[in-house]
GROMACS .gro file of C-alpha atoms in nm:
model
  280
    1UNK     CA    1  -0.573   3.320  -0.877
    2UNK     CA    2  -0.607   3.179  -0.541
    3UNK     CA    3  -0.606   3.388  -0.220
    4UNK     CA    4  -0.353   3.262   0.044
    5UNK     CA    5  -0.297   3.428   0.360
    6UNK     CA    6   0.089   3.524   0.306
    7UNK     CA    7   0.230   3.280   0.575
    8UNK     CA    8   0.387   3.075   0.338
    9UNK     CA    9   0.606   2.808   0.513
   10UNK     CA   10   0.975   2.840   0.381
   11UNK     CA   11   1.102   2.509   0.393
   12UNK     CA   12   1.101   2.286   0.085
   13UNK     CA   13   0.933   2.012   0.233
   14UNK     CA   14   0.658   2.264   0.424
   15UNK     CA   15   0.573   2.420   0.128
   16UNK     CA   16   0.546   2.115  -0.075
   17UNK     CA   17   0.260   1.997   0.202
   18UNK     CA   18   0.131   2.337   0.185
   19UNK     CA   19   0.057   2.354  -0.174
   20UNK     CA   20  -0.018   1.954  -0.198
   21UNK     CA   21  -0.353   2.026  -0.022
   22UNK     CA   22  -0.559   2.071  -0.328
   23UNK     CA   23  -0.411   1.712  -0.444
   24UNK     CA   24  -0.429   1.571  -0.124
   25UNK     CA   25  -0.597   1.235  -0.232
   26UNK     CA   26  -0.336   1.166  -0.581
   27UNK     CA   27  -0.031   1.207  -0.314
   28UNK     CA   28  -0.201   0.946  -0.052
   29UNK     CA   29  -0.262   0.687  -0.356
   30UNK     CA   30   0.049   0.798  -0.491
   31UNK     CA   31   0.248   0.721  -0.244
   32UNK     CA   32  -0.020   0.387  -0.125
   33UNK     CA   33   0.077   0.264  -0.502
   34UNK     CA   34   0.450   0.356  -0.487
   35UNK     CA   35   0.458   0.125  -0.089
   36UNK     CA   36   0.299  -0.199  -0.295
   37UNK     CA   37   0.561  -0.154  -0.596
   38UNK     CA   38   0.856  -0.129  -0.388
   39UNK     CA   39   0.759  -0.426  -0.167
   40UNK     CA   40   0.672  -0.644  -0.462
   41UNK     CA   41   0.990  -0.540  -0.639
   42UNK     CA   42   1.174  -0.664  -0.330
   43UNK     CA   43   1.009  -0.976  -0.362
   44UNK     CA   44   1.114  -1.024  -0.720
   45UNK     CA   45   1.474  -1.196  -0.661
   46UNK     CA   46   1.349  -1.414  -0.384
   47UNK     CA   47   1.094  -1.564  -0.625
   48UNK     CA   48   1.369  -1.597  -0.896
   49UNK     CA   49   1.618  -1.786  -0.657
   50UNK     CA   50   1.300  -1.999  -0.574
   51UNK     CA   51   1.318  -2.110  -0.978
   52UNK     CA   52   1.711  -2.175  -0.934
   53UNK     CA   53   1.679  -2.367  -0.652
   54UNK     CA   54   1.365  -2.585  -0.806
   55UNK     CA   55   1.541  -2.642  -1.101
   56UNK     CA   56   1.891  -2.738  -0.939
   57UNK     CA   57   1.656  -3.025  -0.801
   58UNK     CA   58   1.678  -3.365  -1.086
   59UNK     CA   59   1.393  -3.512  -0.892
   60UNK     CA   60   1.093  -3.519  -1.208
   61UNK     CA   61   0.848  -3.445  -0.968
   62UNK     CA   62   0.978  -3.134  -0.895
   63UNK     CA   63   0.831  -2.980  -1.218
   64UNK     CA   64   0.472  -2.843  -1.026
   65UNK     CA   65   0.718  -2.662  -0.821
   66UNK     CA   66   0.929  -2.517  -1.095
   67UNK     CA   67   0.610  -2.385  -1.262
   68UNK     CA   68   0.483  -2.199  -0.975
   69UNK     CA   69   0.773  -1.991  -0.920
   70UNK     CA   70   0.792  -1.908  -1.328
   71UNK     CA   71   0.483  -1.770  -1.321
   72UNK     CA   72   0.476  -1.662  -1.003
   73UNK     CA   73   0.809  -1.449  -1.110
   74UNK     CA   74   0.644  -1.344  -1.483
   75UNK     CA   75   0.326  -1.269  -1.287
   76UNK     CA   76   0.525  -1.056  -1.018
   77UNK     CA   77   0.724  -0.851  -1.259
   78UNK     CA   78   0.422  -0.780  -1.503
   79UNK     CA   79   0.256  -0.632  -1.154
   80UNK     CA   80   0.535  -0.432  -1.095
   81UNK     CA   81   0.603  -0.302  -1.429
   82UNK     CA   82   0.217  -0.222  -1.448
   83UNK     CA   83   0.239  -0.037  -1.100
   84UNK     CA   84   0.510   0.123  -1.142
   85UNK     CA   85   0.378   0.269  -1.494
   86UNK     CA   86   0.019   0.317  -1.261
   87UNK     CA   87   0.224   0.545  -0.968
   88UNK     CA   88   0.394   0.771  -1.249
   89UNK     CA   89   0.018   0.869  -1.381
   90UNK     CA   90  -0.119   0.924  -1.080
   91UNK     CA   91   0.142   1.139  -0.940
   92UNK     CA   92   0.192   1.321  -1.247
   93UNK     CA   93  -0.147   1.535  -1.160
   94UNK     CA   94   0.027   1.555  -0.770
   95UNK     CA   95   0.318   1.691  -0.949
   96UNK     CA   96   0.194   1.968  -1.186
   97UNK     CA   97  -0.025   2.070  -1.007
   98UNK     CA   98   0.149   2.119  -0.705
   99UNK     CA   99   0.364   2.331  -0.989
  100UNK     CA  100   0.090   2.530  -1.032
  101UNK     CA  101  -0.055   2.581  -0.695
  102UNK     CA  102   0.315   2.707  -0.604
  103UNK     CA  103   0.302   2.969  -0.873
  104UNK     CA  104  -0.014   3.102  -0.816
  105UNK     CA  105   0.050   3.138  -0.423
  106UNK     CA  106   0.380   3.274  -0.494
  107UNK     CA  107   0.257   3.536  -0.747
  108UNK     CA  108  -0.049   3.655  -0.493
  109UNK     CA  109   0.214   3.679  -0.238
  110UNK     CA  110   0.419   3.878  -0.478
  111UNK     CA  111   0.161   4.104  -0.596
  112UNK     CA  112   0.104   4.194  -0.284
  113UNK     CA  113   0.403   4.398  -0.196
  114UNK     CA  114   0.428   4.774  -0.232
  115UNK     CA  115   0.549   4.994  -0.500
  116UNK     CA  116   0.926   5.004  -0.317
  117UNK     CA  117   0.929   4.637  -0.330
  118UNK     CA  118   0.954   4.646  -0.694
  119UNK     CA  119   1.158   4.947  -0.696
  120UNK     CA  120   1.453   4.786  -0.524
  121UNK     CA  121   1.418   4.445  -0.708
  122UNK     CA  122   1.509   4.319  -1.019
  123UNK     CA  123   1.176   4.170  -1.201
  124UNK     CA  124   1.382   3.882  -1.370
  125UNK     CA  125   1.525   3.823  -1.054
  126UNK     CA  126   1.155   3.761  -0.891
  127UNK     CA  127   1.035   3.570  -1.203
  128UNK     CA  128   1.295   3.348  -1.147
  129UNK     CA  129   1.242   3.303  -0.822
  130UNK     CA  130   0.927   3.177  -0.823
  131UNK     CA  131   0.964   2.944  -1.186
  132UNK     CA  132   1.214   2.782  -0.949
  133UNK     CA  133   1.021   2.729  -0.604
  134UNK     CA  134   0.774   2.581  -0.891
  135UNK     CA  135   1.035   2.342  -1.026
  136UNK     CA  136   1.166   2.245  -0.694
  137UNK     CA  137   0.853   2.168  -0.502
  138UNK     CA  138   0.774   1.936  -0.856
  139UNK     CA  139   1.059   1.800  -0.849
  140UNK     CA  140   1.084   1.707  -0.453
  141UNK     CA  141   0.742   1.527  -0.550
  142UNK     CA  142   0.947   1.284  -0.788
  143UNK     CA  143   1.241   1.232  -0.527
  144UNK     CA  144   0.966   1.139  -0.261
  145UNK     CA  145   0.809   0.906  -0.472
  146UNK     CA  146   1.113   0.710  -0.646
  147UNK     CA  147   1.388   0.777  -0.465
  148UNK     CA  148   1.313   0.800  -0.070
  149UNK     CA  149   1.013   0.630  -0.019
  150UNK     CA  150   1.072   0.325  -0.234
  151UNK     CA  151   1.454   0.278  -0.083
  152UNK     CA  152   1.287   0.327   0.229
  153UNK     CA  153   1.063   0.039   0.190
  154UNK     CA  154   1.293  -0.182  -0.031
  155UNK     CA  155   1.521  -0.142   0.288
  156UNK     CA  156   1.251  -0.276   0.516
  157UNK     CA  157   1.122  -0.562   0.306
  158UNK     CA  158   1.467  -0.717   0.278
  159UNK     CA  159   1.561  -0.670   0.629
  160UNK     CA  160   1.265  -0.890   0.676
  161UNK     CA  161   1.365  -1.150   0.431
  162UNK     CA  162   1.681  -1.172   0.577
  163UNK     CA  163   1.585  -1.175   0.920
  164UNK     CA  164   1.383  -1.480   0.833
  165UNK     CA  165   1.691  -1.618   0.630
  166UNK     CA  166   1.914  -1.563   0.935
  167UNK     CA  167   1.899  -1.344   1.284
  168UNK     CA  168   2.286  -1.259   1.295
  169UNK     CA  169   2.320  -1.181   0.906
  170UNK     CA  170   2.026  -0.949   0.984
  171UNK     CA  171   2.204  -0.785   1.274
  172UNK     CA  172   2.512  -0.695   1.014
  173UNK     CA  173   2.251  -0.574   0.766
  174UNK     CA  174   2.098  -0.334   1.075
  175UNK     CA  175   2.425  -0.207   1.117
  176UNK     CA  176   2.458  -0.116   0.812
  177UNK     CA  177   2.190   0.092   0.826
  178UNK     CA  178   2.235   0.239   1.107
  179UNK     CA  179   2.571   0.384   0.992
  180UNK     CA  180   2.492   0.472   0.624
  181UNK     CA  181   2.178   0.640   0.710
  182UNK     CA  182   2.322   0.901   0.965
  183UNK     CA  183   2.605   0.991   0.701
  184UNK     CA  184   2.370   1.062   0.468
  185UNK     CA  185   2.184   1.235   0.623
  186UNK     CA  186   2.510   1.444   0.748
  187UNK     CA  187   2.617   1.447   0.391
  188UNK     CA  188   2.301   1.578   0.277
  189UNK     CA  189   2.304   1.878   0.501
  190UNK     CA  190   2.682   1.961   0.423
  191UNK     CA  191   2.535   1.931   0.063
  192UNK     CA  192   2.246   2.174   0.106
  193UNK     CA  193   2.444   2.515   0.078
  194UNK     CA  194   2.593   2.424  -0.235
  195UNK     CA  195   2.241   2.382  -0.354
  196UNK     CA  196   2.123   2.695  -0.251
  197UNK     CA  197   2.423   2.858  -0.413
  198UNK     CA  198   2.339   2.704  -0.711
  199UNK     CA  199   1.971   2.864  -0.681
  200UNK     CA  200   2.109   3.232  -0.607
  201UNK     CA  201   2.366   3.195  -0.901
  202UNK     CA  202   2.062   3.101  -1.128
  203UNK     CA  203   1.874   3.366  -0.991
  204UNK     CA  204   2.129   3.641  -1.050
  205UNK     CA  205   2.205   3.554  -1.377
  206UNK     CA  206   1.842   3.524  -1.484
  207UNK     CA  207   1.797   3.887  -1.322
  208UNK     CA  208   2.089   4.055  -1.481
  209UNK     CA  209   2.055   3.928  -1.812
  210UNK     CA  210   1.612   4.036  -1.813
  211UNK     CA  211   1.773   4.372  -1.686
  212UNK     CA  212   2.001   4.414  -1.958
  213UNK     CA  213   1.794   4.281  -2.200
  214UNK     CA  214   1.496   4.505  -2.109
  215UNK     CA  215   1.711   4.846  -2.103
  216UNK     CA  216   1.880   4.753  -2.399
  217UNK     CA  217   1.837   5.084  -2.600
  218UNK     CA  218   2.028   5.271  -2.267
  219UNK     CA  219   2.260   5.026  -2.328
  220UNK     CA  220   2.364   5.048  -2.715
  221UNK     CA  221   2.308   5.444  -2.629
  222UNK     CA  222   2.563   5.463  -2.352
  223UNK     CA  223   2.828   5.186  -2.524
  224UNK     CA  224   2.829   4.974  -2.289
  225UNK     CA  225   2.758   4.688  -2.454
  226UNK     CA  226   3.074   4.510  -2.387
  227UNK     CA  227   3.117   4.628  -2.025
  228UNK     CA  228   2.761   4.448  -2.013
  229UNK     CA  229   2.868   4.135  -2.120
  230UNK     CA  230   3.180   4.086  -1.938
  231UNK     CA  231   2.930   4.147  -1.634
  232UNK     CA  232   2.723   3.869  -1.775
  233UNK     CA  233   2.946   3.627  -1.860
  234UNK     CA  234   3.133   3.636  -1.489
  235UNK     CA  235   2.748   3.546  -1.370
  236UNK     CA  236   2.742   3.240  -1.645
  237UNK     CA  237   3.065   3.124  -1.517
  238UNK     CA  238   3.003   3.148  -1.157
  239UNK     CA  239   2.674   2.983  -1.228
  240UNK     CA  240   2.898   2.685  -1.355
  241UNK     CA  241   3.150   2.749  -1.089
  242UNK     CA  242   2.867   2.637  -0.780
  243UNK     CA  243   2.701   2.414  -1.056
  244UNK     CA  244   2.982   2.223  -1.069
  245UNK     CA  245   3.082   2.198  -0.696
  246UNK     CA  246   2.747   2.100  -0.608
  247UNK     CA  247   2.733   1.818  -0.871
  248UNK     CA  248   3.057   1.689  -0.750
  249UNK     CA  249   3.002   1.712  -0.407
  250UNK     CA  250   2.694   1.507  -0.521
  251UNK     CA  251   2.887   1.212  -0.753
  252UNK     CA  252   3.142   1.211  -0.388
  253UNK     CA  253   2.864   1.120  -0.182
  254UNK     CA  254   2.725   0.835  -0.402
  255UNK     CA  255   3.057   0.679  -0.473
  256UNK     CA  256   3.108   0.700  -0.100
  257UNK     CA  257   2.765   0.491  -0.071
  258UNK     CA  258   2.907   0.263  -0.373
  259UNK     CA  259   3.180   0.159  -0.141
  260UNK     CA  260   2.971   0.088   0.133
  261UNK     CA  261   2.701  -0.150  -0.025
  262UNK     CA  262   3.041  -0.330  -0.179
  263UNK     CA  263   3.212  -0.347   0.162
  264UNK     CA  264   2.850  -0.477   0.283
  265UNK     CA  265   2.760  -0.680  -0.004
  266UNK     CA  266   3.094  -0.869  -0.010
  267UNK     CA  267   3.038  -0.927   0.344
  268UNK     CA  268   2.721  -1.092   0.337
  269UNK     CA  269   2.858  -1.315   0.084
  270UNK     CA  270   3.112  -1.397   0.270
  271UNK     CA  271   2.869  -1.450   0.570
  272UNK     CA  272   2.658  -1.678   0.346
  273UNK     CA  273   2.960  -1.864   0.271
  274UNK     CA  274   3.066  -1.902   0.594
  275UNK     CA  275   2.729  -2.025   0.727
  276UNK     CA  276   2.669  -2.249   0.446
  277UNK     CA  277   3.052  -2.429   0.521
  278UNK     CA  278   2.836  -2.466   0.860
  279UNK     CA  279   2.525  -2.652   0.725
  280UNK     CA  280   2.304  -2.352   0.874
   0.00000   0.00000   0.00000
């Protein structure tokens, strides 16, 4: 068990870098492989409208050209499909053991608490506890990897490509940005107590029911069997109560962001139009 020095940070994202530093080097090429994929995925449909437009061209010369960009697109897809495969393996040692190095810190920090601590807590509830800090800090690994990180850098690659395309069109797409990131980011904090009600629900219930479940002779002796689980089915349906706010608040924020990358999608179609009518 390893030997910490009980100043744990608190936040999700400080603990995660806390307990990463045993696995320093598979989150660096984690995250190195995870930049490549994302850029090369990017890349993908500008290659494929490379083929369209090569094609669309009768001249019989053309056919050099409409060979490189086939195998230029096969070639680029195989590479990301083999990278993307390549960042899961390497992060999955990043992400279990950063599972483990948060139990084992969280246990010697536990452990570590005097005889009243115990007294005045419920066991399940502490067990519970810590299973989740483990399956949060695991999981934030995963959203870092495939969820931030690579929209992140899928949102810089084709602000590039269409800057090159076209200065104004990538003003709009700037803009866009520039509004939907901010409300996310307000979403996401308006989103964050719901998630932590959802962890104190889970914990509760898991507490209760190891409480009953470990005094279960006091309580077949005392008949209270029944009181017992009315008490612990209120938990199971609160737990679904906050379980269920939180994943709507959750399916609200993406369909919000669904009808901003249609209002923005439709108008850089429209924009494309409009240029093209142009001859720009």
């Amino acid at each position: 068990m390893k030997k910490i020095d009980h100043k744990i940070p608190k936040e999700p994202f400080q603990l995660l870098v806390y307990v990463s530093r045993p696995y320093k080097w598979n989150a660096f090429f984690s995250l190195l492989i995870v930049l490549v994929v994302s850029s090369t995925t990017s890349l993908i449909p500008y290659v494929y409208k490379g083929i369209i437009d090569s094609i669309s061209n009768p001249d019989l010369s053309n056919v050099n050209q409409i060979w490189f960009w086939s195998v230029g697109y096969v070639a680029l897809y195989s590479l990301s499909s083999l990278l993307w495969r390549s960042s899961g393996f390497v992060a999955s040692y990043w992400g279990t053991g950063v599972r483990r190095s948060t139990r084992e810190f969280l246990i010697s920090y536990v452990i570590s608490h005097s005889h009243n601590y115990f007294s005045n807590r419920f066991a399940g509830a502490i067990s519970t506890k810590v299973g989740q800090a483990a399956s949060g800090v695991s999981d934030l690994v995963a959203a870092i990897l495939w969820q931030w990180s690579s929209f992140a850098i899928e949102l810089v690659v084709s602000f590039y490509l269409v800057y090159i395309t076209n200065v104004k069109m990538a003003l709009v797409f700037m803009a866009w940005i520039l509004v939907v990131t901010p409300m996310n980011i307000y979403l996401y904090k308006r989103k964050l107590p719901l998630g932590k009600a959802v962890t104190k629900a889970e914990s509760d219930l898991g507490a209760n029911t190891v409480d009953m479940l470990t005094n279960i002779n006091a309580v077949r002796d005392y008949a209270r069997s029944s009181f017992e689980l009315s008490r612990i089915n209120a938990l199971i349906k609160h737990r679904m109560d906050v379980g269920l706010k939180n994943w709507h608040f959750g399916e609200y924020i993406v369909a919000l962001n669904n009808v901003f990358e249609a209002f923005f999608a439709g108008g850089m179609i429209l924009g494309t139009i409009y240029l093209y009518t142009l001859g720009r």
